[in-house]
Coordinates of C-alpha atoms in Angstrom, one line a residue:
M1 CA -1.3 0.8 -16.9
K2 CA -0.9 3.6 -14.5
L3 CA 2.5 3.8 -12.8
F4 CA 2.5 7.4 -12.0
R5 CA 1.5 10.6 -13.8
L6 CA 4.7 11.6 -15.5
L7 CA 4.9 12.5 -19.2
A8 CA 8.6 12.9 -19.9
L9 CA 9.9 13.7 -23.4
A10 CA 13.0 11.8 -24.4
A11 CA 15.1 11.3 -27.5
A12 CA 15.6 7.5 -27.0
V13 CA 13.2 5.1 -25.4
L14 CA 14.3 1.7 -24.1
P15 CA 11.7 -0.8 -22.9
A16 CA 12.4 -2.4 -19.5
S17 CA 10.4 -5.0 -17.7
V18 CA 10.6 -6.1 -14.1
S19 CA 10.8 -9.7 -13.2
G20 CA 8.0 -12.0 -12.1
S21 CA 4.4 -10.9 -12.3
V22 CA 5.2 -7.2 -11.7
S23 CA 3.8 -4.9 -14.4
E24 CA 6.0 -3.6 -17.2
A25 CA 7.2 0.0 -17.5
T26 CA 8.7 1.9 -20.4
I27 CA 11.9 3.7 -19.3
D28 CA 14.1 6.0 -21.3
S29 CA 17.9 6.1 -21.3
S30 CA 17.8 8.6 -18.4
G31 CA 15.7 6.4 -16.3
N32 CA 12.4 8.4 -16.7
V33 CA 9.2 6.4 -16.7
I34 CA 7.1 7.2 -19.7
T35 CA 3.4 6.3 -19.4
N36 CA 0.1 7.9 -19.5
D37 CA -2.0 4.8 -19.1
D38 CA -4.8 5.6 -16.6
S39 CA -6.4 2.2 -16.7
I40 CA -7.8 0.5 -13.6
D41 CA -8.4 -3.2 -13.4
N42 CA -12.1 -3.3 -12.6
T43 CA -11.9 -7.0 -11.7
I44 CA -10.1 -6.0 -8.4
R45 CA -12.4 -5.9 -5.4
K46 CA -12.1 -2.8 -3.3
N47 CA -11.2 -4.8 -0.2
E48 CA -8.5 -6.8 -2.0
Q49 CA -5.0 -6.1 -0.6
L50 CA -2.5 -5.4 -3.3
A51 CA 1.2 -5.5 -3.4
T52 CA 2.9 -2.4 -4.9
H53 CA 6.6 -2.0 -5.4
V54 CA 8.7 1.2 -5.4
T55 CA 12.3 1.6 -6.5
N56 CA 14.2 4.8 -5.9
Q57 CA 16.5 5.6 -8.9
S58 CA 16.9 9.3 -7.8
P59 CA 20.0 10.7 -6.0
F60 CA 17.7 11.8 -3.1
R61 CA 16.9 9.9 0.1
S62 CA 13.1 9.9 -0.4
D63 CA 10.0 9.6 1.8
I64 CA 6.9 7.9 0.5
Y65 CA 3.6 9.1 1.8
W66 CA 0.1 7.7 1.5
D67 CA -2.2 10.5 0.4
D68 CA -4.8 10.5 3.1
G69 CA -6.5 13.7 1.8
E70 CA -4.7 15.9 4.3
Y71 CA -0.9 16.0 5.0
G72 CA -0.1 12.4 4.0
K73 CA 1.0 9.5 6.2
L74 CA 4.7 8.5 6.1
I75 CA 4.9 4.9 4.8
S76 CA 8.5 4.3 4.0
T77 CA 11.9 6.0 3.5
L78 CA 14.1 4.9 0.6
D79 CA 17.8 5.5 0.0
P80 CA 19.0 5.8 -3.6
E81 CA 18.8 2.4 -5.4
E82 CA 16.7 1.0 -2.6
S83 CA 13.3 -0.7 -3.2
V84 CA 10.3 -1.5 -1.0
S85 CA 7.1 -3.4 -1.3
L86 CA 3.9 -1.8 0.1
N87 CA 0.6 -3.4 0.9
T88 CA -2.2 -1.2 -0.4
F89 CA -5.6 -1.1 -2.0
L90 CA -7.2 -0.1 -5.4
G91 CA -7.4 3.6 -5.8
H92 CA -4.8 4.5 -3.2
Q93 CA -2.4 7.3 -4.1
F94 CA 1.1 8.0 -2.9
F95 CA 3.4 11.0 -3.2
V96 CA 7.1 11.4 -2.8
T97 CA 9.2 14.0 -0.9
R98 CA 12.8 14.7 -0.2
H99 CA 13.6 12.9 3.1
G100 CA 12.9 14.8 6.3
V101 CA 10.8 17.6 4.7
K102 CA 7.5 17.8 2.8
E103 CA 9.3 19.2 -0.2
G104 CA 7.8 17.2 -3.1
L105 CA 9.8 15.6 -5.9
F106 CA 9.0 16.5 -9.5
V107 CA 10.1 15.6 -13.0
D108 CA 9.9 18.4 -15.6
E109 CA 7.7 20.3 -13.0
Q110 CA 5.2 17.4 -12.9
R111 CA 4.6 16.2 -9.3
L112 CA 5.5 12.6 -8.7
V113 CA 2.4 10.7 -7.8
F114 CA 1.7 7.0 -7.7
K115 CA -1.9 5.8 -8.3
V116 CA -2.7 2.2 -7.6
G117 CA -4.8 0.6 -10.3
Q118 CA -3.4 -2.9 -10.9
R119 CA -2.0 -5.9 -9.1
D120 CA 1.8 -6.0 -8.5
Q121 CA 2.5 -2.5 -9.9
Q122 CA 6.1 -1.3 -10.1
F123 CA 6.7 2.4 -9.5
Y124 CA 9.9 4.3 -10.0
I125 CA 11.3 7.5 -8.5
P126 CA 13.4 8.3 -11.6
K127 CA 16.9 9.5 -11.9
N128 CA 16.0 13.1 -12.7
A129 CA 13.4 13.5 -9.9
A130 CA 14.1 16.7 -8.0
P131 CA 12.4 19.5 -6.0
S132 CA 10.5 21.9 -8.1
S133 CA 12.1 25.2 -9.2
K134 CA 8.7 26.9 -8.3
L135 CA 8.8 27.6 -4.6
C136 CA 5.3 29.0 -4.2
Q137 CA 2.8 26.1 -4.6
D138 CA 0.2 24.1 -2.7
R139 CA 1.7 20.8 -1.4
F140 CA -1.6 19.4 -0.3
S141 CA -5.1 19.1 -1.7
V142 CA -6.6 20.5 1.6
C143 CA -4.7 23.9 1.2
K144 CA -7.6 25.8 -0.3
E145 CA -10.0 24.5 2.4
Y146 CA -7.6 25.5 5.2
S147 CA -7.1 28.9 3.6
K148 CA -10.9 29.5 3.5
N149 CA -11.1 28.5 7.2
G150 CA -8.6 31.1 8.3
G151 CA -5.5 28.8 8.4
C152 CA -3.3 31.4 6.7
M153 CA -3.6 33.8 9.6
R154 CA -3.6 31.1 12.4
S155 CA -0.4 29.4 11.2
P156 CA 1.3 31.8 8.8
G157 CA 4.7 30.1 8.6
W158 CA 3.3 26.6 8.0
M159 CA 0.8 27.8 5.5
I160 CA 3.3 29.9 3.5
V161 CA 5.6 27.0 3.1
H162 CA 3.0 24.2 2.5
C163 CA 0.0 26.2 1.0
C164 CA 1.7 29.1 -0.6
E165 CA -0.6 29.6 -3.5
S166 CA -3.7 29.4 -1.4
C167 CA -2.3 32.0 1.1
D168 CA -0.8 34.4 -1.5
E169 CA -3.7 36.9 -1.3
A170 CA -4.0 36.8 2.5
L171 CA -0.2 36.9 3.3
N172 CA 1.6 37.9 0.2
A173 CA 3.0 34.3 0.4
S174 CA 4.8 34.4 -2.9
E175 CA 7.1 37.0 -1.5
L176 CA 7.3 35.7 2.1
I177 CA 8.2 32.2 0.8
D178 CA 11.7 33.6 0.8
P179 CA 13.0 33.1 4.4
K180 CA 15.3 36.2 4.1
K181 CA 12.1 38.3 3.8
R182 CA 9.8 36.3 6.0
C183 CA 12.4 36.0 8.8
S184 CA 13.8 39.4 8.8
K185 CA 13.9 41.2 12.2
E186 CA 11.9 44.0 10.5
H187 CA 9.1 41.7 9.5
L188 CA 9.0 39.8 12.8
K189 CA 9.4 43.0 14.9
T190 CA 12.0 41.2 17.0
P191 CA 12.1 42.8 20.6
E192 CA 15.2 43.5 22.6
P193 CA 17.1 40.5 23.9
V194 CA 16.3 39.4 27.5
W195 CA 20.0 39.3 28.5
K196 CA 22.8 41.8 28.2
E197 CA 26.3 41.6 29.5
G198 CA 26.3 40.6 33.2
D199 CA 22.6 39.5 33.3
L200 CA 23.5 35.8 33.3
N201 CA 25.5 36.1 36.5
K202 CA 22.9 38.3 38.1
L203 CA 20.3 35.7 37.7
F204 CA 22.4 32.8 39.1
V205 CA 23.6 35.0 42.0
S206 CA 20.0 35.9 42.8
W207 CA 19.2 32.1 43.0
A208 CA 22.3 31.3 45.1
T209 CA 21.5 33.9 47.7
N210 CA 17.7 33.2 47.9
E211 CA 16.9 31.2 51.0
T212 CA 13.3 30.7 49.9
L213 CA 14.4 28.8 46.7
K214 CA 16.6 26.7 48.9
D215 CA 13.8 25.9 51.3
E216 CA 11.0 25.5 48.7
F217 CA 12.8 23.8 45.8
G218 CA 16.0 22.5 47.3
L219 CA 18.3 24.8 45.3
E220 CA 21.9 23.5 45.3
V221 CA 24.8 25.2 43.6
L222 CA 27.1 22.6 42.0
S223 CA 29.5 24.9 40.2
S224 CA 29.9 28.7 40.0
P225 CA 32.6 31.3 39.2
E226 CA 33.1 31.8 42.9
P227 CA 32.4 28.3 44.4
E228 CA 33.4 29.1 48.0
K229 CA 31.3 32.3 48.1
Y230 CA 28.2 30.6 46.8
G231 CA 28.6 27.2 48.6
A232 CA 29.2 25.0 45.5
T233 CA 28.8 21.4 46.5
W234 CA 30.8 19.8 43.7
E235 CA 34.1 18.9 45.2
E236 CA 36.1 19.9 42.0
A237 CA 34.4 23.3 41.6
A238 CA 37.1 25.8 40.8
D239 CA 37.3 29.6 40.5
G240 CA 36.0 30.9 37.2
A241 CA 33.9 27.8 36.5
P242 CA 30.5 28.2 34.9
W243 CA 27.2 28.1 36.8
V244 CA 25.5 24.7 37.1
V245 CA 22.7 24.4 39.6
V246 CA 20.0 21.9 40.6
F247 CA 16.6 22.4 42.2
N248 CA 16.3 19.0 44.0
D249 CA 12.5 19.2 44.6
F250 CA 11.3 21.3 41.7
L251 CA 8.3 19.3 40.3
T252 CA 5.3 18.0 42.0
D253 CA 4.1 14.5 41.4
K254 CA 1.2 15.9 39.4
E255 CA 3.5 17.9 37.1
V256 CA 5.7 14.8 36.6
A257 CA 2.7 12.7 35.8
D258 CA 1.3 15.2 33.3
L259 CA 4.6 15.6 31.5
I260 CA 4.9 11.9 31.1
R261 CA 1.2 11.7 30.0
G262 CA 1.9 14.5 27.5
G263 CA 4.6 12.5 25.9
E264 CA 2.3 9.5 25.5
I265 CA -0.4 11.8 23.9
E266 CA 2.1 13.3 21.4
G267 CA 3.8 9.9 20.7
F268 CA 7.5 9.2 21.2
E269 CA 9.6 8.8 18.1
R270 CA 13.3 8.1 17.5
S271 CA 15.2 11.3 18.2
T272 CA 16.6 13.2 15.2
D273 CA 19.3 15.7 14.5
Q274 CA 19.0 18.9 12.4
G275 CA 20.1 18.6 8.8
A276 CA 20.4 20.9 5.9
V277 CA 18.1 23.9 5.3
N278 CA 16.3 24.2 2.0
E279 CA 15.3 27.3 0.0
V280 CA 12.1 27.9 1.9
G281 CA 13.7 27.5 5.4
E282 CA 12.7 23.9 6.2
M283 CA 15.3 22.0 8.2
E284 CA 15.8 18.4 7.3
K285 CA 15.3 15.9 10.1
I286 CA 18.0 13.1 10.0
V287 CA 18.2 10.0 12.2
S288 CA 20.9 10.6 14.8
R289 CA 23.9 8.4 15.1
T290 CA 24.9 9.9 18.4
R291 CA 21.5 9.9 20.0
T292 CA 19.4 6.8 20.5
S293 CA 16.6 8.1 22.7
S294 CA 13.0 8.7 21.7
N295 CA 11.4 12.1 22.0
A296 CA 8.2 14.0 21.6
W297 CA 7.3 17.7 21.5
C298 CA 4.7 18.9 24.0
M299 CA 2.2 20.8 21.9
H300 CA -1.6 21.3 21.6
S301 CA -3.2 18.8 24.0
C302 CA 0.0 18.2 25.9
E303 CA 0.5 21.9 26.6
R304 CA -3.0 22.2 27.9
L305 CA -2.5 19.7 30.7
P306 CA -2.6 21.4 34.1
G307 CA 0.7 20.0 35.3
V308 CA 2.5 21.0 32.2
R309 CA 1.2 24.5 32.4
S310 CA 2.1 24.8 36.1
A311 CA 5.7 23.5 35.4
T312 CA 6.2 26.1 32.7
K313 CA 4.8 28.9 34.9
K314 CA 7.1 27.9 37.7
I315 CA 10.1 28.1 35.3
E316 CA 8.9 31.6 34.2
E317 CA 8.7 32.8 37.8
V318 CA 12.1 31.4 38.7
T319 CA 14.0 32.7 35.7
G320 CA 12.1 36.0 35.1
I321 CA 12.1 35.1 31.4
P322 CA 8.7 35.0 29.6
H323 CA 7.2 31.9 28.0
V324 CA 7.4 33.5 24.5
N325 CA 11.2 32.8 24.7
Y326 CA 10.7 29.1 25.3
E327 CA 10.7 26.2 22.9
S328 CA 7.9 23.7 23.6
F329 CA 8.8 21.1 26.2
Q330 CA 10.9 18.4 24.6
L331 CA 9.9 15.1 26.3
L332 CA 12.5 12.4 26.4
S333 CA 12.6 8.6 26.9
Y334 CA 15.8 6.5 27.4
E335 CA 15.5 2.8 27.6
K336 CA 18.3 0.5 28.7
N337 CA 21.6 1.1 26.8
Q338 CA 20.3 4.3 25.1
F339 CA 22.3 7.5 25.2
Y340 CA 23.0 10.9 23.8
R341 CA 26.7 11.5 23.1
S342 CA 28.5 14.8 23.7
H343 CA 26.8 17.9 22.3
H344 CA 26.1 21.5 22.9
D345 CA 22.7 23.1 23.1
S346 CA 23.7 26.1 21.1
S347 CA 26.2 27.1 18.4
S348 CA 29.2 29.5 18.6
T349 CA 27.1 32.3 17.2
D350 CA 23.4 32.5 16.4
K351 CA 22.0 35.1 14.1
T352 CA 18.5 33.6 13.8
P353 CA 15.6 35.7 14.9
A354 CA 15.2 33.8 18.2
G355 CA 18.9 34.0 19.0
H356 CA 20.9 31.6 21.2
R357 CA 19.5 29.0 23.5
I358 CA 20.7 30.8 26.6
L359 CA 19.4 28.5 29.3
T360 CA 18.5 24.8 29.5
F361 CA 16.0 23.9 32.2
F362 CA 16.2 20.1 32.3
L363 CA 13.6 18.2 34.4
Y364 CA 14.0 14.5 35.5
L365 CA 10.8 12.6 35.5
T366 CA 12.0 9.3 36.9
D367 CA 14.6 7.8 39.1
V368 CA 17.2 5.7 37.3
E369 CA 18.6 2.7 39.1
E370 CA 22.0 2.9 37.3
G371 CA 23.4 5.2 34.6
G372 CA 21.6 7.9 32.7
E373 CA 23.6 10.8 34.3
T374 CA 23.9 14.2 32.6
Y375 CA 27.7 14.5 32.2
F376 CA 29.4 17.8 31.5
N377 CA 32.4 16.6 29.5
K378 CA 34.8 19.5 29.9
L379 CA 34.0 20.0 33.6
D380 CA 34.0 16.2 34.5
L381 CA 30.7 16.8 36.4
A382 CA 28.0 14.2 36.5
V383 CA 24.4 14.8 37.7
K384 CA 22.4 11.7 38.7
P385 CA 18.7 11.6 37.6
K386 CA 16.1 12.0 40.4
K387 CA 12.4 12.3 39.9
G388 CA 11.3 15.9 40.3
K389 CA 14.8 17.4 40.1
A390 CA 15.6 20.3 37.8
L391 CA 19.1 20.8 36.4
V392 CA 19.9 24.2 35.0
W393 CA 22.9 25.6 33.0
P394 CA 23.6 28.4 30.7
S395 CA 24.8 27.9 27.1
V396 CA 26.3 31.4 26.6
R397 CA 28.9 33.6 28.3
D398 CA 28.1 36.2 31.0
D399 CA 30.5 38.7 29.4
N400 CA 29.0 38.2 25.9
P401 CA 25.7 36.4 25.9
T402 CA 25.7 36.5 22.1
Y403 CA 28.5 33.9 22.1
W404 CA 28.4 30.3 23.4
D405 CA 30.2 29.0 26.4
A406 CA 32.3 26.3 24.9
R407 CA 32.7 24.6 28.3
M408 CA 29.1 23.5 28.4
F409 CA 29.3 20.4 26.2
H410 CA 27.4 17.6 27.9
E411 CA 26.0 14.1 27.2
A412 CA 23.3 11.7 28.5
K413 CA 25.2 8.6 29.8
D414 CA 23.9 5.2 28.8
V415 CA 21.1 3.9 30.9
I416 CA 22.4 0.7 32.5
K417 CA 19.4 -0.3 34.6
G418 CA 15.9 1.2 34.6
K419 CA 14.3 3.8 32.4
K420 CA 15.0 7.5 32.2
M421 CA 12.3 10.0 31.3
A422 CA 12.9 13.7 31.2
A423 CA 11.7 17.0 29.8
N424 CA 13.4 20.3 29.0
H425 CA 12.6 23.8 28.0
W426 CA 15.3 25.5 25.9
I427 CA 15.1 29.2 26.6
H428 CA 16.1 31.7 23.9
M429 CA 17.7 35.2 23.9
N430 CA 14.7 36.6 22.0
D431 CA 11.1 35.9 21.4
Y432 CA 10.9 32.3 20.0
H433 CA 7.2 32.0 19.5
T434 CA 6.8 34.7 16.8
P435 CA 9.7 33.3 14.6
N436 CA 8.3 29.8 15.1
D437 CA 4.8 30.9 14.0
W438 CA 6.3 32.4 10.8
G439 CA 8.4 29.3 10.0
C440 CA 11.8 30.9 10.9
T441 CA 13.1 28.2 13.3
G442 CA 13.4 25.3 10.8
S443 CA 10.4 23.5 12.4
F444 CA 7.0 23.3 10.7
S445 CA 5.1 21.1 13.1

């Protein structure tokens, strides 16, 4: 019977059967499943729910997707030696990728595919399953259709990585699949950085001395290099400290409501951290152990909401930095006892095309009865959430904005009572949108 389409040659073949009523499979000494039986049990009704079993014998944490004819729907994630039972139907097909990316697993350059044709089938992800050595390939059956409809030009980065063969003619994708070529400053035509030495301080001084910002948005300086001069309100503010400011009345109720609605439209999921980067520039998403919140990325329908657009425009006007340097709004939800432990929004040096995250513009969308403060660990400064408030801090140094400010580690304290919702724009040194469009930020949404 059909377990998956995998014709592996082996010197020795050892039969192995699984217990109970699960179908038998022939497995060689390396753990490769050998079968080319395409039979389908025609006695099974199309609406009969079937149990299918998958065991991961590979060294990779693996994602199992139901093939929906488009990108696939994630069904389960299996650690090595882990098994799962799936409810499915006759004729359904599944494919397997390395966890956190859509990089398919292959055996001897044959894509790993499971086709359901029997009751109680047992499928294996074999020991020698691995990503293909061929980088330029179409990962999805819809690639040719998307290419014909102009997808290669609309989303070049996504299409090069996921539909390389179909976009080779339009984009020279077989060359640009290499991120060193695709993401070079020459190819991206990276503009000049928005900040040079001294520009960080100029911006914050302009805010601290602007009476209109104080009247309109409730600007308050918490910390600054010259706390007395700029009226820093934090009692422990000291000379030479970094800038930290709040706009106590930054968002309107409409903007708050649309940002929350945008998160609901996009769908909140458990927050992840960034993992390893593969050969084509995909960054693995891994479940965070230091971050228990849920998040969503404000894209497409969310970005078109009037309140979301006005919030971004307001940030552009205040900072003087254009929207092309911004990541999409990250929308955050913290339930009781959820947190995000100490972290930095940038790294010590950043040579990616978009450059450092130079500013974090953090927006509170709810009041929190107790807990949920943004706490700057090295400053011992805590900021309490308040609906409509914006908290802003730099992640780089004024005297060298190509290097991080190591004092700006911070965390989201545990929510003790209530619920915390928030949103943030990370603002980069260089144009972010162009590298993101070409798949040079690790994200392929």
